[in-house]
PDB file of C-alpha atoms in Angstrom:
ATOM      1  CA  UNK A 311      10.298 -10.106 -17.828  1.00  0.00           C
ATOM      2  CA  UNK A 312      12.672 -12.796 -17.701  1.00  0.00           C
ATOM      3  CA  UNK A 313      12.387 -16.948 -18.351  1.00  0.00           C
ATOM      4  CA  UNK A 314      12.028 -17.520 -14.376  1.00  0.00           C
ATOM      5  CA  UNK A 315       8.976 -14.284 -14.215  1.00  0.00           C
ATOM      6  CA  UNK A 316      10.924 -12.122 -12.700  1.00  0.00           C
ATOM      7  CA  UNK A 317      10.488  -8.516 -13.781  1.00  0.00           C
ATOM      8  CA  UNK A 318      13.846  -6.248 -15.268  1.00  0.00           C
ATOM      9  CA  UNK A 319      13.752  -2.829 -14.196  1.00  0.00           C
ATOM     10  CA  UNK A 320      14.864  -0.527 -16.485  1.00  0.00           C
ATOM     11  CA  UNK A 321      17.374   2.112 -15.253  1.00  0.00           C
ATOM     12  CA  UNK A 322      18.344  -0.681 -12.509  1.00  0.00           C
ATOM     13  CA  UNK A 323      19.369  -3.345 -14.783  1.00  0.00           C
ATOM     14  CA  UNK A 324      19.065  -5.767 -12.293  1.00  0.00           C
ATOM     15  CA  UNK A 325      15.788  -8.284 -11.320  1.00  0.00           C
ATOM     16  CA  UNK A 326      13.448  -8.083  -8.648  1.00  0.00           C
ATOM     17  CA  UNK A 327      11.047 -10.340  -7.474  1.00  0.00           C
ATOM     18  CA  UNK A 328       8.934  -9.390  -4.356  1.00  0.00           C
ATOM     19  CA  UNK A 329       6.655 -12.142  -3.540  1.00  0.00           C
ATOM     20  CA  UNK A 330       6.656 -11.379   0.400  1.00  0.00           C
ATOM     21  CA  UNK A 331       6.508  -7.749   2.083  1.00  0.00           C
ATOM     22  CA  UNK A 332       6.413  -7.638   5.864  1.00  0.00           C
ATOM     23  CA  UNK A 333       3.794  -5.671   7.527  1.00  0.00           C
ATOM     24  CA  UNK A 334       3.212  -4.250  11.189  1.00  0.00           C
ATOM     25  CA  UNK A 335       0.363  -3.771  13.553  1.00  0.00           C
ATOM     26  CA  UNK A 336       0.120  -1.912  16.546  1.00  0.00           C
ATOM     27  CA  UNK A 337      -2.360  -1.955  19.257  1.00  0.00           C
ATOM     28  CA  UNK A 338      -1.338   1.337  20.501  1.00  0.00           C
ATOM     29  CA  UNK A 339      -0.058   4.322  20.051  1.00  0.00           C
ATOM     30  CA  UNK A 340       2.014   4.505  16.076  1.00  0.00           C
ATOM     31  CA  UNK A 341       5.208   4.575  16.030  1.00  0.00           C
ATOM     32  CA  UNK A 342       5.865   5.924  12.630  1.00  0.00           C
ATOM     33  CA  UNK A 343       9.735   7.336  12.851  1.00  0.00           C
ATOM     34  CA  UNK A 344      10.751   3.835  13.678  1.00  0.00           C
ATOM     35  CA  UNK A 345       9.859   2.367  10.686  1.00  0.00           C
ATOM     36  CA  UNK A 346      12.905   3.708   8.721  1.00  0.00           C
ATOM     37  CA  UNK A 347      15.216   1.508  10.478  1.00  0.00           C
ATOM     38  CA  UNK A 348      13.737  -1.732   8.111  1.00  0.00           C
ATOM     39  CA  UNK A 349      15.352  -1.141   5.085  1.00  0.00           C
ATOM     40  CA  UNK A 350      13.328  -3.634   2.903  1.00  0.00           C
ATOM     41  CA  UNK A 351       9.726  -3.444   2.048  1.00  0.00           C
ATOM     42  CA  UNK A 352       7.344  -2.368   4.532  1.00  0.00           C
ATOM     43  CA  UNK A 353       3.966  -2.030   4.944  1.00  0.00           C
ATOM     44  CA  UNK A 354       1.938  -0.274   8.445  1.00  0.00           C
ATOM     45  CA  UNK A 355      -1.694  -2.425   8.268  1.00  0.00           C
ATOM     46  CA  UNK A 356      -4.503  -0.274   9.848  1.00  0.00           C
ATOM     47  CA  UNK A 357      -7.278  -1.512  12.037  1.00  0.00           C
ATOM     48  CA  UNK A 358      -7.492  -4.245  14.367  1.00  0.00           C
ATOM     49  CA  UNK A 359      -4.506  -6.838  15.104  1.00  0.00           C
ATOM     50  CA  UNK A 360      -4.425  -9.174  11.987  1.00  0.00           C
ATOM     51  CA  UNK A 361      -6.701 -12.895  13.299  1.00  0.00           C
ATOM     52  CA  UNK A 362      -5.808 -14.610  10.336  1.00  0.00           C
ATOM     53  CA  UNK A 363      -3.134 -13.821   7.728  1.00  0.00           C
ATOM     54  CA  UNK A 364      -4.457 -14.528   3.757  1.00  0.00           C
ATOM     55  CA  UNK A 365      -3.448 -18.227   2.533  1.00  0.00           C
ATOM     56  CA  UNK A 366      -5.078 -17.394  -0.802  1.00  0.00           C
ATOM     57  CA  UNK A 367      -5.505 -14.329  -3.106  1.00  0.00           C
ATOM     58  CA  UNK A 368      -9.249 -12.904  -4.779  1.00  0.00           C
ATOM     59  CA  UNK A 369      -9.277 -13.531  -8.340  1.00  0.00           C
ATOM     60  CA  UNK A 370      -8.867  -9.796  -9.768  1.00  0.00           C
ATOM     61  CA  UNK A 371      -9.735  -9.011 -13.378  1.00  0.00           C
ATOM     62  CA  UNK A 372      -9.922  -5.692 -15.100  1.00  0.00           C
ATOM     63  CA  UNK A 373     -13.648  -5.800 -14.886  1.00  0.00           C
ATOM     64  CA  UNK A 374     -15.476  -2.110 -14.526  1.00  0.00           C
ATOM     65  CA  UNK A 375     -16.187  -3.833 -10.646  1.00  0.00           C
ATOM     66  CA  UNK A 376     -12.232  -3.690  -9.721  1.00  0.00           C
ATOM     67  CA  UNK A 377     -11.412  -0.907 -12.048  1.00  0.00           C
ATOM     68  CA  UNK A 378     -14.774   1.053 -10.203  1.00  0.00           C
ATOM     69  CA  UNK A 379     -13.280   0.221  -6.616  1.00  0.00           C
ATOM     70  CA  UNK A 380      -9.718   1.142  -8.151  1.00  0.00           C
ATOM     71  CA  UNK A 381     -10.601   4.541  -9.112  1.00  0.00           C
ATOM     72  CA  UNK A 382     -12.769   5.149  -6.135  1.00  0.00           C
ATOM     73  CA  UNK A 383      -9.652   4.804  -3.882  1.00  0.00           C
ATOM     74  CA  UNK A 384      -7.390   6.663  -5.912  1.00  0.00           C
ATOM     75  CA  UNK A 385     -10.115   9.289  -6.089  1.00  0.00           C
ATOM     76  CA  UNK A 386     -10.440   9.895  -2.021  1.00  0.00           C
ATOM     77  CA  UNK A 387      -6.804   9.742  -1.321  1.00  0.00           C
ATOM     78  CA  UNK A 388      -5.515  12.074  -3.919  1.00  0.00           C
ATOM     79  CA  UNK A 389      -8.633  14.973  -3.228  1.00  0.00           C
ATOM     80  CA  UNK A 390      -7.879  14.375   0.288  1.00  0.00           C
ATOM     81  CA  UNK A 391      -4.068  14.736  -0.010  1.00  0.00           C
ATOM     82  CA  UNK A 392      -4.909  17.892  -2.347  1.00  0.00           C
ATOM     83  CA  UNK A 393      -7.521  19.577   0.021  1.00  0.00           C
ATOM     84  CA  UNK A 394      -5.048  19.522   2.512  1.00  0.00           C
ATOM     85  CA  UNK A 395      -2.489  21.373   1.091  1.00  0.00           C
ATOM     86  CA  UNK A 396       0.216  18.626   1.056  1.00  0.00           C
ATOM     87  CA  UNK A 397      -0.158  17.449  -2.701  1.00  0.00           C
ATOM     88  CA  UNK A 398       2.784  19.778  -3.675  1.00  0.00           C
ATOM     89  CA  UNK A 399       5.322  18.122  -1.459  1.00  0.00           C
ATOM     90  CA  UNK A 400       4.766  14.802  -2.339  1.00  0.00           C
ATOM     91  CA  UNK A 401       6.047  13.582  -6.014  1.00  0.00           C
ATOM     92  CA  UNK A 402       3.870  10.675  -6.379  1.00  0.00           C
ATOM     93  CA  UNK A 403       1.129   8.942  -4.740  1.00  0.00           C
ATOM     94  CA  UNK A 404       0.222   5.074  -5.507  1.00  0.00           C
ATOM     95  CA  UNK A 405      -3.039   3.454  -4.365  1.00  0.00           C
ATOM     96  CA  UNK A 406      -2.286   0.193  -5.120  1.00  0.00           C
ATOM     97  CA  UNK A 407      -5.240  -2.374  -5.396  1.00  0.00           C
ATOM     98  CA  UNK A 408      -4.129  -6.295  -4.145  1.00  0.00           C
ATOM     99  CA  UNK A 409      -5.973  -9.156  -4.416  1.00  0.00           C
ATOM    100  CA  UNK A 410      -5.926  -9.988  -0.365  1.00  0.00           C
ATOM    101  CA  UNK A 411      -8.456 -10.548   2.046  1.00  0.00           C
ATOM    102  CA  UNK A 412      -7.594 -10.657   5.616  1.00  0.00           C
ATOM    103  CA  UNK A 413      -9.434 -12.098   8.661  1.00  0.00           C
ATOM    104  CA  UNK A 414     -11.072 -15.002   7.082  1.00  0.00           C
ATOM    105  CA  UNK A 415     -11.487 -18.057   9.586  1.00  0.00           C
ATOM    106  CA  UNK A 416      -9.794 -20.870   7.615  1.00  0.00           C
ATOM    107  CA  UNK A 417     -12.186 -23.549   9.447  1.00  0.00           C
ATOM    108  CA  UNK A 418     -15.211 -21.775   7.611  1.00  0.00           C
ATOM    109  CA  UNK A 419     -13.538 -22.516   4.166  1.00  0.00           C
ATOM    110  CA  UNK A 420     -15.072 -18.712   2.996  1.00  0.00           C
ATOM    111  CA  UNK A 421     -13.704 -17.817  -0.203  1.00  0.00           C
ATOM    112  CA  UNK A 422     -11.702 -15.038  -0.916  1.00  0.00           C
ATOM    113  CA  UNK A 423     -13.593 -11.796  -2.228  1.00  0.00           C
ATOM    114  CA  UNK A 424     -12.496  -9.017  -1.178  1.00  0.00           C
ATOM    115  CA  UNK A 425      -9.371  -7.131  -1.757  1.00  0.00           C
ATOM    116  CA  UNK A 426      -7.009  -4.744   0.144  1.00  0.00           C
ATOM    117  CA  UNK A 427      -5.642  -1.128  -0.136  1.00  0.00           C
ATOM    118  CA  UNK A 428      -1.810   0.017  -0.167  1.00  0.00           C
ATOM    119  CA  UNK A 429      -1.003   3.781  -0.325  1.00  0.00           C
ATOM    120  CA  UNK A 430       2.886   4.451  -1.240  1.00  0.00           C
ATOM    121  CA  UNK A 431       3.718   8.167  -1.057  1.00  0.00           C
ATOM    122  CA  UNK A 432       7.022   9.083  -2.728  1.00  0.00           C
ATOM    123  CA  UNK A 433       9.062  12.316  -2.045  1.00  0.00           C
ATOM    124  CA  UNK A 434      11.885  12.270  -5.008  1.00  0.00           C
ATOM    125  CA  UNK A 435      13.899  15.038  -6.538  1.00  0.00           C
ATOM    126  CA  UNK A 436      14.559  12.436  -9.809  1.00  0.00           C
ATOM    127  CA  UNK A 437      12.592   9.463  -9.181  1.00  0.00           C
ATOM    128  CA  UNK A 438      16.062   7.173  -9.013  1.00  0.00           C
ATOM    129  CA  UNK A 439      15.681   7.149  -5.148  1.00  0.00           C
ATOM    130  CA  UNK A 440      13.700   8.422  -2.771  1.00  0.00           C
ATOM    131  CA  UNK A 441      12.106   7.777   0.469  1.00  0.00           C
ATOM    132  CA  UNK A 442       8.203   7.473   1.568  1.00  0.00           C
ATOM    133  CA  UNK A 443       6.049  10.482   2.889  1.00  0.00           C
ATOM    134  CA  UNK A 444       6.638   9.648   6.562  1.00  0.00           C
ATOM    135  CA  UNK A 445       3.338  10.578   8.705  1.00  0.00           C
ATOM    136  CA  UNK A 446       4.168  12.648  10.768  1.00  0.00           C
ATOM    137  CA  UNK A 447       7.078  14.359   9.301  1.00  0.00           C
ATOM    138  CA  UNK A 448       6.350  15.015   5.980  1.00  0.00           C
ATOM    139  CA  UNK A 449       2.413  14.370   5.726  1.00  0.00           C
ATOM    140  CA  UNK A 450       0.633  14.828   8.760  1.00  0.00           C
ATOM    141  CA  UNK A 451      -0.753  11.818  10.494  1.00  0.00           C
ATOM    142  CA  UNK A 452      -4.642  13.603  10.484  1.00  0.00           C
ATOM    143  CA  UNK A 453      -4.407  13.536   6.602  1.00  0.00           C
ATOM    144  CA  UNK A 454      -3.209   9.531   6.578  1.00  0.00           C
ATOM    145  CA  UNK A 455      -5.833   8.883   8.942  1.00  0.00           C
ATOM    146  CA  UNK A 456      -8.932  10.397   7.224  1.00  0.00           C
ATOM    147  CA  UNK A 457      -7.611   8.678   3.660  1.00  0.00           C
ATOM    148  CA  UNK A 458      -8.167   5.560   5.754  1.00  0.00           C
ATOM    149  CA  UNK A 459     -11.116   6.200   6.670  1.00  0.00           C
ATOM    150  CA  UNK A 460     -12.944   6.957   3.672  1.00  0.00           C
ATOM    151  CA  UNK A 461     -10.827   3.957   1.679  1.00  0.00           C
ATOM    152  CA  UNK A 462     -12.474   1.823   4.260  1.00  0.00           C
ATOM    153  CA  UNK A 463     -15.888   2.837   3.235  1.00  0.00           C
ATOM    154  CA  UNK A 464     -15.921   1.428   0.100  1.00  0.00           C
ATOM    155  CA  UNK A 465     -17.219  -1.456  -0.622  1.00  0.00           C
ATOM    156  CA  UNK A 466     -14.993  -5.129  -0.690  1.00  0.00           C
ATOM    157  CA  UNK A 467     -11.937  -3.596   1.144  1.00  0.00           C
ATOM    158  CA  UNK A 468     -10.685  -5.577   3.554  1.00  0.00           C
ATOM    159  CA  UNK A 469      -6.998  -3.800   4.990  1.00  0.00           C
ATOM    160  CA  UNK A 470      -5.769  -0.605   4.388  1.00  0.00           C
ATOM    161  CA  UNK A 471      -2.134  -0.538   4.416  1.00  0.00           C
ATOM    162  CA  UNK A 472       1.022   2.158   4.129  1.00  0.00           C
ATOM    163  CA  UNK A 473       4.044   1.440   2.390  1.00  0.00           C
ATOM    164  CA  UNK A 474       7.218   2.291   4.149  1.00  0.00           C
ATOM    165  CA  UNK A 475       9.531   1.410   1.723  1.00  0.00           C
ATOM    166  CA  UNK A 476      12.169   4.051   0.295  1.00  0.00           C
ATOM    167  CA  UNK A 477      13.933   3.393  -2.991  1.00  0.00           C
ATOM    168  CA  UNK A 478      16.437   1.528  -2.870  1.00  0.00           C
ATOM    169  CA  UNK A 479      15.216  -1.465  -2.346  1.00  0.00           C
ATOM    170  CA  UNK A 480      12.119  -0.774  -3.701  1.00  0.00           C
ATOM    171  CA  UNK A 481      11.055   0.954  -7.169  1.00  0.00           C
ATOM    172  CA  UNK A 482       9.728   3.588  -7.500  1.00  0.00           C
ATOM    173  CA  UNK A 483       6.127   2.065  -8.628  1.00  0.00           C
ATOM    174  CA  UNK A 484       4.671  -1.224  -7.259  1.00  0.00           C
ATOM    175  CA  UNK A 485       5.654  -4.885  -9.396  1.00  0.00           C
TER     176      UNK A 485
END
């Protein structure tokens, strides 16, 4: 990590900092095969339109609380992804636990408590590039869907959301 925060990648040997991601909604029918055209990062945010967009983040510690609702994530996505029978064609799957709670009504002042849910799939032959599982194409869009929905029964999430982002730009794990 350098003077200014920003994090070195090794293998790279240049810095990224990725403070902002953009991230999609749609009311209808998901369009995945057009999200390859953005070429930076990229997230797909399940559920409902977004009301209100986070203006602060939950206070996250490694506490067996976060760590429990960590694992409990990772858990359902990768026995879903394993049961079925797509595990083998994807290299690596993140389930990435951030500190943002969506939908809060800034006139009620309510605190930020509850956190958020990003699943990055990563098809790679030598982890120096590669793209994202595309649903769809190379995970079916059932299989995305039912990781949603049992990530959405736990406890404190707020958004579920897919990355889309291929490396380059990204890396191949989340900073």
């Amino acid at each position: 990590i350098t003077e200014k925060g920003e994090r070195v990648n090794v293998g790279v040997g240049k810095c990224h900092r990725f403070s902002l991601l953009c991230g999609e909604k749609q009311s209808s029918v998901l369009k995945w095969q057009s999200w390859g055209l953005i070429p930076r990062m990229f997230v797909y945010i399940f559920g409902p339109p977004v009301e209100e967009h986070p203006t602060d983040i939950t206070p996250t510690f490694l506490t067996t609380g976060v760590l429990s609702t960590s694992s409990q994530a990772d858990f359902e996505d990768h026995n879903i992804l394993r049961e079925s029978g797509y595990a083998g064609k994807i290299s690596q799957m993140l389930v990435i636990l951030t500190p943002l709670h969506f939908d809060r009504d800034p006139l009620q002042k309510q605190p930020s408590c509850q956190r958020s849910v990003v699943i990055r799939t990563f098809i790679t032959s030598d982890f120096m590039t590669g793209i994202p599982a595309t649903p769809g194409n190379e995970i079916p869009v059932e299989v995305v869907l039912k990781m949603v929905t049992e990530i959405k029964k736990i406890p404190g999430i707020s958004q579920i959301m897919y990355d889309l982002t291929s490396k380059p730009p990204e890396t191949t794990q989340w900073e």
